[in-house]
Amino acid sequence: MAVVVDALDAGYYAATCPDAEAIVQDAMSRLHYTDPTLAPAIIRMLFHDCFVRGCDASVMIVPTPLHTTSERTAVPNHTLRGFTAVDAVKRALEDACPGAVSCADALVLMARDAVALLGGARYGVALGRRDGTVSDPSEVDLPAPFAKLADVLDYFAARGFSAEETVVLFGAHTVGGAHCSSFRYRLTGPDDGTMDEALRRDMLDACGAADLPLDTDPATFFDPDTPFVVDNDFYKQLMSNRTLLQVDQEAATNPCTAPHVAYYAATPDAFVRRFSEAMAKLSNVGVLEGDAGEVRKVCSRYN
Ligand code: HEM
């Protein structure tokens, strides 16, 4: 599955839905001001969509009595959020131009606007993706937070992303947050020895040491100082062992990635620019074009 751009076109909806980008941008701005946690969730949804079967909205399908499973039932997608917002944006698009704009394109545009709303650089995207007609949980092979970085680099390389681009995309973990379940083994179990002791204590408090039972699953921000800003704080945290996810932390020491981590920790502007370039590239992974697939009417179900 590689990055494909052949049939995509920035003016794809010029005749069929000329206001598509403005409709999405307007809806995303409104949603963002009522819930700033949405934008990070949409950025994550794009990653989970595009790395499984390409950017084809396969992640949005809800199981039915006929198809009792979908990508949404796979473990890495249990904590995905933002589906209601996707439905709202799609409804606005359908109201203006019925049957024109695919859910895959809607998500790409929402993620682009999410990055800008979080203070990142605005980037252009080509459009014309079609929606997939398969959503199979057994195909969801997204890496776990405790995956070995070497395997993750291979996994990203198979989708066309260099080690540098992988490090840049990890930088998405400067916005939003994680539930304790994805890192609490680092707090209590045999320690991998890399978490800053002060952070470990804070996270024990937040996740359930003192008065919270360990079986609750609170969520905490990756970057508590600026959780809704696309900035290079993530890399500074990596350099001081203050990252929640083990696979992220390994990027600070792995020889293939450590120089990139150090570079982006030192050059905020370069990160902001490269992050948007990497998001634009992510938006083009394995897309369906031409007559493939369909344009769904409702994003959560096939036509
Ligand atoms: C090895 C690769 C990755 C792993 C293992 C990973 C894992 C995770 C985990 C466990 C969470 C917390 C989910 C929760 O508990 O609610 C998370 C959140 C998040 N991830 Fe990743 N991730 C990876 C790569 C990426 C990439 C490439 C992007 C986007 C470009 C991304 C964007 C996000 C965002 C924005 C959040 C916050 C979501 C929210 O606040 O709802 N991640 N990730």
Short mmCIF file of C-alpha atoms and ligand atoms in Angstrom, two decimals:
data_model
loop_
_atom_site.label_atom_id
_atom_site.label_comp_id
_atom_site.label_asym_id
_atom_site.label_seq_id
_atom_site.Cartn_x
_atom_site.Cartn_y
_atom_site.Cartn_z
CA MET A 1 0.00 0.00 0.00
CA ALA A 2 1.74 3.11 -1.18
CA VAL A 3 1.07 6.78 -1.48
CA VAL A 4 -1.10 7.36 -4.57
CA VAL A 5 -1.96 10.73 -6.03
CA ASP A 6 -2.62 9.99 -9.72
CA ALA A 7 -6.32 10.76 -10.08
CA LEU A 8 -6.71 13.06 -7.11
CA ASP A 9 -7.17 16.71 -7.94
CA ALA A 10 -7.38 19.87 -5.82
CA GLY A 11 -10.34 21.01 -7.97
CA TYR A 12 -12.13 17.66 -7.95
CA TYR A 13 -15.38 19.11 -6.54
CA ALA A 14 -15.28 22.40 -8.52
CA ALA A 15 -18.39 21.42 -10.49
CA THR A 16 -20.17 19.05 -8.09
CA CYS A 17 -19.61 20.75 -4.72
CA PRO A 18 -17.63 23.99 -5.07
CA ASP A 19 -18.11 24.93 -1.41
CA ALA A 20 -17.04 21.54 0.00
CA GLU A 21 -13.85 22.81 1.63
CA ALA A 22 -15.59 25.87 3.09
CA ILE A 23 -18.43 23.72 4.45
CA VAL A 24 -15.99 21.42 6.22
CA GLN A 25 -13.90 24.28 7.53
CA ASP A 26 -16.92 26.10 8.89
CA ALA A 27 -18.27 22.98 10.59
CA MET A 28 -14.86 22.07 12.06
CA SER A 29 -14.38 25.59 13.47
CA ARG A 30 -17.76 25.43 15.22
CA LEU A 31 -17.12 21.95 16.57
CA HIS A 32 -13.64 22.92 17.75
CA TYR A 33 -14.86 25.84 19.80
CA THR A 34 -17.35 23.67 21.66
CA ASP A 35 -14.95 20.73 22.10
CA PRO A 36 -11.20 21.28 21.65
CA THR A 37 -10.54 17.57 22.23
CA LEU A 38 -12.18 16.80 18.89
CA ALA A 39 -9.35 18.01 16.63
CA PRO A 40 -6.76 15.57 18.08
CA ALA A 41 -9.30 12.75 17.79
CA ILE A 42 -9.82 13.52 14.08
CA ILE A 43 -6.06 13.55 13.41
CA ARG A 44 -5.83 10.13 15.03
CA MET A 45 -8.83 8.85 13.07
CA LEU A 46 -7.10 9.79 9.81
CA PHE A 47 -4.06 7.71 10.80
CA HIS A 48 -6.24 4.73 11.76
CA ASP A 49 -8.20 5.02 8.51
CA CYS A 50 -5.31 5.54 6.11
CA PHE A 51 -2.95 2.85 7.45
CA VAL A 52 -5.60 0.12 7.15
CA ARG A 53 -6.78 -0.37 3.52
CA GLY A 54 -5.80 3.20 2.68
CA CYS A 55 -7.75 6.43 3.22
CA ASP A 56 -11.14 4.93 2.30
CA ALA A 57 -13.30 5.68 5.38
CA SER A 58 -13.31 1.95 6.20
CA VAL A 59 -12.72 2.88 9.86
CA MET A 60 -16.15 4.56 10.08
CA ILE A 61 -18.37 1.56 9.31
CA VAL A 62 -20.60 0.48 12.20
CA PRO A 63 -21.39 -3.24 12.53
CA THR A 64 -24.91 -4.34 11.59
CA PRO A 65 -26.87 -7.57 12.15
CA LEU A 66 -25.65 -8.60 8.69
CA HIS A 67 -21.98 -7.54 9.13
CA THR A 68 -21.44 -8.05 12.86
CA THR A 69 -17.87 -6.77 12.89
CA SER A 70 -15.97 -3.85 11.34
CA GLU A 71 -12.66 -2.07 11.86
CA ARG A 72 -14.31 -0.19 14.71
CA THR A 73 -14.58 -3.42 16.71
CA ALA A 74 -10.78 -3.97 16.58
CA VAL A 75 -8.92 -3.14 19.82
CA PRO A 76 -6.82 -0.17 18.57
CA ASN A 77 -10.05 1.54 17.47
CA HIS A 78 -11.93 1.15 20.78
CA THR A 79 -10.63 4.53 21.93
CA LEU A 80 -11.16 6.34 18.61
CA ARG A 81 -13.46 9.33 18.98
CA GLY A 82 -15.05 11.87 16.66
CA PHE A 83 -17.48 9.71 14.68
CA THR A 84 -20.42 11.92 15.60
CA ALA A 85 -18.54 14.95 14.30
CA VAL A 86 -17.79 13.14 11.03
CA ASP A 87 -21.50 12.38 10.70
CA ALA A 88 -22.36 16.04 11.33
CA VAL A 89 -19.88 17.30 8.73
CA LYS A 90 -21.09 14.73 6.22
CA ARG A 91 -24.70 15.80 6.79
CA ALA A 92 -23.73 19.40 6.04
CA LEU A 93 -22.02 18.24 2.83
CA GLU A 94 -25.03 16.12 1.83
CA ASP A 95 -27.39 19.04 2.44
CA ALA A 96 -25.38 21.21 0.05
CA CYS A 97 -24.42 18.60 -2.57
CA PRO A 98 -26.13 15.23 -2.19
CA GLY A 99 -24.02 12.22 -3.09
CA ALA A 100 -20.97 14.25 -4.15
CA VAL A 101 -18.31 14.26 -1.44
CA SER A 102 -16.90 10.98 -0.14
CA CYS A 103 -16.47 10.27 3.56
CA ALA A 104 -12.78 9.60 2.87
CA ASP A 105 -12.36 13.14 1.50
CA ALA A 106 -14.47 14.58 4.33
CA LEU A 107 -12.10 13.04 6.91
CA VAL A 108 -9.01 14.25 5.04
CA LEU A 109 -10.42 17.79 5.01
CA MET A 110 -11.45 17.60 8.66
CA ALA A 111 -7.95 16.47 9.66
CA ARG A 112 -6.39 19.26 7.60
CA ASP A 113 -8.60 21.78 9.38
CA ALA A 114 -7.90 20.13 12.74
CA VAL A 115 -4.17 20.72 12.29
CA ALA A 116 -4.76 24.40 11.42
CA LEU A 117 -7.19 24.89 14.33
CA LEU A 118 -4.52 23.51 16.67
CA GLY A 119 -2.04 26.11 15.43
CA GLY A 120 -0.32 23.94 12.83
CA ALA A 121 0.46 24.96 9.26
CA ARG A 122 -2.38 24.87 6.74
CA TYR A 123 -1.68 22.46 3.86
CA GLY A 124 -3.39 21.78 0.55
CA VAL A 125 -4.97 18.42 -0.22
CA ALA A 126 -5.99 16.87 -3.51
CA LEU A 127 -9.47 15.33 -3.51
CA GLY A 128 -11.45 12.59 -5.24
CA ARG A 129 -11.02 9.64 -2.87
CA ARG A 130 -13.77 7.03 -2.93
CA ASP A 131 -15.20 5.17 0.05
CA GLY A 132 -14.35 1.51 0.56
CA THR A 133 -16.81 -1.35 0.74
CA VAL A 134 -14.81 -3.56 3.10
CA SER A 135 -14.17 -2.99 6.83
CA ASP A 136 -12.61 -6.06 8.42
CA PRO A 137 -11.30 -5.97 12.01
CA SER A 138 -8.76 -8.71 11.25
CA GLU A 139 -7.00 -6.27 8.91
CA VAL A 140 -6.43 -3.71 11.67
CA ASP A 141 -2.72 -4.22 12.28
CA LEU A 142 -1.98 -0.82 13.86
CA PRO A 143 1.00 -0.93 16.23
CA ALA A 144 0.50 -1.28 19.97
CA PRO A 145 1.98 1.33 22.33
CA PHE A 146 4.47 -1.28 23.55
CA ALA A 147 5.54 -2.31 20.00
CA LYS A 148 9.25 -2.43 19.25
CA LEU A 149 10.28 0.69 17.35
CA ALA A 150 12.23 -1.35 14.75
CA ASP A 151 9.00 -3.15 13.82
CA VAL A 152 7.08 0.11 13.73
CA LEU A 153 9.67 1.66 11.40
CA ASP A 154 9.25 -1.33 9.04
CA TYR A 155 5.49 -0.95 9.25
CA PHE A 156 5.61 2.74 8.35
CA ALA A 157 8.21 2.05 5.61
CA ALA A 158 5.81 -0.47 4.03
CA ARG A 159 3.38 2.43 3.62
CA GLY A 160 6.01 4.73 2.14
CA PHE A 161 7.19 6.64 5.21
CA SER A 162 10.87 7.14 6.05
CA ALA A 163 12.20 7.01 9.63
CA GLU A 164 12.23 10.82 9.63
CA GLU A 165 8.61 11.01 8.48
CA THR A 166 7.64 8.43 11.08
CA VAL A 167 9.24 10.54 13.80
CA VAL A 168 7.38 13.57 12.47
CA LEU A 169 4.03 11.75 12.52
CA PHE A 170 4.70 10.56 16.08
CA GLY A 171 4.77 14.31 16.81
CA ALA A 172 0.95 14.14 16.62
CA HIS A 173 1.29 12.98 20.23
CA THR A 174 1.86 16.60 21.19
CA VAL A 175 -1.94 17.04 21.06
CA GLY A 176 -4.71 15.13 22.80
CA GLY A 177 -4.17 12.37 25.28
CA ALA A 178 -4.09 8.71 26.23
CA HIS A 179 -5.98 6.48 28.62
CA CYS A 180 -3.92 5.01 31.44
CA SER A 181 -4.50 1.52 30.02
CA SER A 182 -2.03 2.25 27.21
CA PHE A 183 0.90 3.01 29.53
CA ARG A 184 0.11 2.02 33.12
CA TYR A 185 2.25 -1.13 32.89
CA ARG A 186 5.18 1.28 32.72
CA LEU A 187 4.17 2.68 36.11
CA THR A 188 3.71 -0.47 38.12
CA GLY A 189 5.12 -3.45 36.25
CA PRO A 190 8.76 -4.24 35.60
CA ASP A 191 9.83 -0.80 34.47
CA ASP A 192 11.51 -0.40 31.09
CA GLY A 193 13.63 2.06 33.02
CA THR A 194 13.03 5.01 30.72
CA MET A 195 10.30 7.05 32.40
CA ASP A 196 11.31 10.12 34.34
CA GLU A 197 10.66 9.43 38.02
CA ALA A 198 8.62 12.60 38.65
CA LEU A 199 6.37 11.80 35.67
CA ARG A 200 6.02 8.19 36.88
CA ARG A 201 4.80 9.41 40.28
CA ASP A 202 2.39 11.93 38.73
CA MET A 203 0.98 9.27 36.43
CA LEU A 204 0.60 6.83 39.32
CA ASP A 205 -1.52 9.46 41.03
CA ALA A 206 -3.52 10.16 37.89
CA CYS A 207 -3.96 6.51 36.94
CA GLY A 208 -4.86 4.98 40.21
CA ALA A 209 -2.19 4.50 42.82
CA ALA A 210 -3.42 6.51 45.76
CA ASP A 211 -7.17 6.75 45.81
CA LEU A 212 -8.26 5.70 42.34
CA PRO A 213 -8.76 1.98 41.84
CA LEU A 214 -6.35 0.58 39.26
CA ASP A 215 -9.21 -0.83 37.22
CA THR A 216 -10.50 2.62 36.32
CA ASP A 217 -9.10 4.06 33.14
CA PRO A 218 -8.72 7.84 33.26
CA ALA A 219 -7.22 9.74 30.35
CA THR A 220 -4.38 12.22 30.59
CA PHE A 221 -2.82 14.68 28.13
CA PHE A 222 0.37 13.75 26.29
CA ASP A 223 1.61 17.34 26.59
CA PRO A 224 -0.02 18.78 29.70
CA ASP A 225 1.28 22.34 29.09
CA THR A 226 -0.18 22.81 25.59
CA PRO A 227 -2.44 19.82 24.83
CA PHE A 228 -4.20 21.62 21.98
CA VAL A 229 -1.23 23.12 20.17
CA VAL A 230 0.78 21.54 17.36
CA ASP A 231 4.24 22.35 18.70
CA ASN A 232 7.54 20.56 19.27
CA ASP A 233 7.01 19.93 23.00
CA PHE A 234 6.63 16.21 22.30
CA TYR A 235 10.29 15.99 21.23
CA LYS A 236 11.46 17.94 24.27
CA GLN A 237 9.51 15.50 26.42
CA LEU A 238 11.18 12.60 24.61
CA MET A 239 14.60 14.07 25.32
CA SER A 240 13.80 14.17 29.04
CA ASN A 241 12.10 10.75 29.27
CA ARG A 242 8.72 12.34 29.88
CA THR A 243 6.62 10.55 27.28
CA LEU A 244 3.68 8.28 28.05
CA LEU A 245 3.98 5.67 25.30
CA GLN A 246 6.90 3.27 25.31
CA VAL A 247 7.25 3.14 21.52
CA ASP A 248 7.47 6.94 21.37
CA GLN A 249 10.13 6.99 24.08
CA GLU A 250 12.25 4.48 22.19
CA ALA A 251 12.49 7.00 19.33
CA ALA A 252 14.77 9.13 21.54
CA THR A 253 17.43 6.40 21.70
CA ASN A 254 17.08 4.30 18.52
CA PRO A 255 19.98 5.31 16.21
CA CYS A 256 17.60 5.59 13.18
CA THR A 257 15.36 8.10 14.91
CA ALA A 258 17.33 9.82 17.71
CA PRO A 259 18.93 12.45 15.41
CA HIS A 260 15.48 13.44 14.12
CA VAL A 261 14.10 13.68 17.65
CA ALA A 262 16.99 15.94 18.66
CA TYR A 263 16.55 18.06 15.52
CA TYR A 264 12.82 18.63 16.03
CA ALA A 265 13.28 19.28 19.75
CA ALA A 266 15.60 22.13 18.74
CA THR A 267 13.74 23.56 15.71
CA PRO A 268 10.03 24.25 16.36
CA ASP A 269 9.35 25.83 12.97
CA ALA A 270 10.79 22.88 11.08
CA PHE A 271 8.53 20.51 12.98
CA VAL A 272 5.37 22.52 12.29
CA ARG A 273 6.18 22.60 8.57
CA ARG A 274 7.17 18.94 8.30
CA PHE A 275 4.18 17.80 10.33
CA SER A 276 1.80 19.32 7.80
CA GLU A 277 3.77 17.81 4.90
CA ALA A 278 3.61 14.39 6.57
CA MET A 279 -0.14 14.76 7.22
CA ALA A 280 -0.66 15.65 3.54
CA LYS A 281 1.28 12.51 2.59
CA LEU A 282 -0.68 10.40 5.09
CA SER A 283 -3.88 11.63 3.40
CA ASN A 284 -2.82 9.96 0.14
CA VAL A 285 -2.01 6.44 1.35
CA GLY A 286 -3.68 3.69 -0.69
CA VAL A 287 -6.64 5.77 -1.83
CA LEU A 288 -9.47 4.44 -4.01
CA GLU A 289 -9.98 6.47 -7.17
CA GLY A 290 -12.12 6.62 -10.30
CA ASP A 291 -14.96 4.09 -10.20
CA ALA A 292 -13.57 2.04 -7.30
CA GLY A 293 -15.70 1.82 -4.17
CA GLU A 294 -18.57 4.27 -3.74
CA VAL A 295 -19.51 7.67 -2.31
CA ARG A 296 -21.35 6.80 0.87
CA LYS A 297 -24.47 8.74 1.81
CA VAL A 298 -23.92 8.09 5.51
CA CYS A 299 -20.33 7.56 6.66
CA SER A 300 -21.10 4.80 9.15
CA ARG A 301 -22.76 2.48 6.62
CA TYR A 302 -22.34 1.25 3.07
CA ASN A 303 -24.90 2.50 0.55
C1 HEM B 1 3.38 3.46 16.56
C2 HEM B 1 2.50 4.34 16.25
C3 HEM B 1 1.41 4.81 17.18
C4 HEM B 1 0.94 4.24 18.32
C5 HEM B 1 1.37 2.95 18.98
C6 HEM B 1 -0.08 5.12 18.83
C7 HEM B 1 -0.81 4.89 19.96
C8 HEM B 1 -1.71 5.77 20.51
C9 HEM B 1 -2.42 5.55 21.74
C10 HEM B 1 -2.33 4.30 22.59
C11 HEM B 1 -3.16 6.65 21.98
C12 HEM B 1 -4.07 6.89 23.17
C13 HEM B 1 -5.50 6.50 22.85
C14 HEM B 1 -6.39 6.59 24.05
O1 HEM B 1 -6.05 6.00 25.08
O2 HEM B 1 -7.46 7.25 23.99
C15 HEM B 1 -2.93 7.57 20.90
C16 HEM B 1 -3.51 8.81 20.79
C17 HEM B 1 -3.33 9.65 19.74
N1 HEM B 1 -2.62 9.37 18.58
FE1 HEM B 1 -1.39 7.82 18.31
N2 HEM B 1 -0.20 6.19 17.99
C18 HEM B 1 0.69 6.05 16.96
C19 HEM B 1 0.86 6.89 15.89
C20 HEM B 1 0.09 7.99 15.65
C21 HEM B 1 0.10 8.75 14.43
C22 HEM B 1 0.96 8.43 13.22
C23 HEM B 1 -0.80 9.76 14.59
C24 HEM B 1 -1.22 10.84 13.62
C25 HEM B 1 -0.48 11.32 12.68
C26 HEM B 1 -1.34 9.65 15.92
C27 HEM B 1 -2.21 10.55 16.49
C28 HEM B 1 -2.72 10.44 17.76
C29 HEM B 1 -3.47 11.50 18.40
C30 HEM B 1 -3.74 12.89 17.86
C31 HEM B 1 -3.87 10.99 19.64
C32 HEM B 1 -4.74 11.70 20.69
C33 HEM B 1 -6.18 11.30 20.43
C34 HEM B 1 -7.19 11.88 21.39
O3 HEM B 1 -6.87 12.77 22.17
O4 HEM B 1 -8.35 11.40 21.33
N3 HEM B 1 -0.81 8.55 16.52
N4 HEM B 1 -2.05 7.01 20.00
#
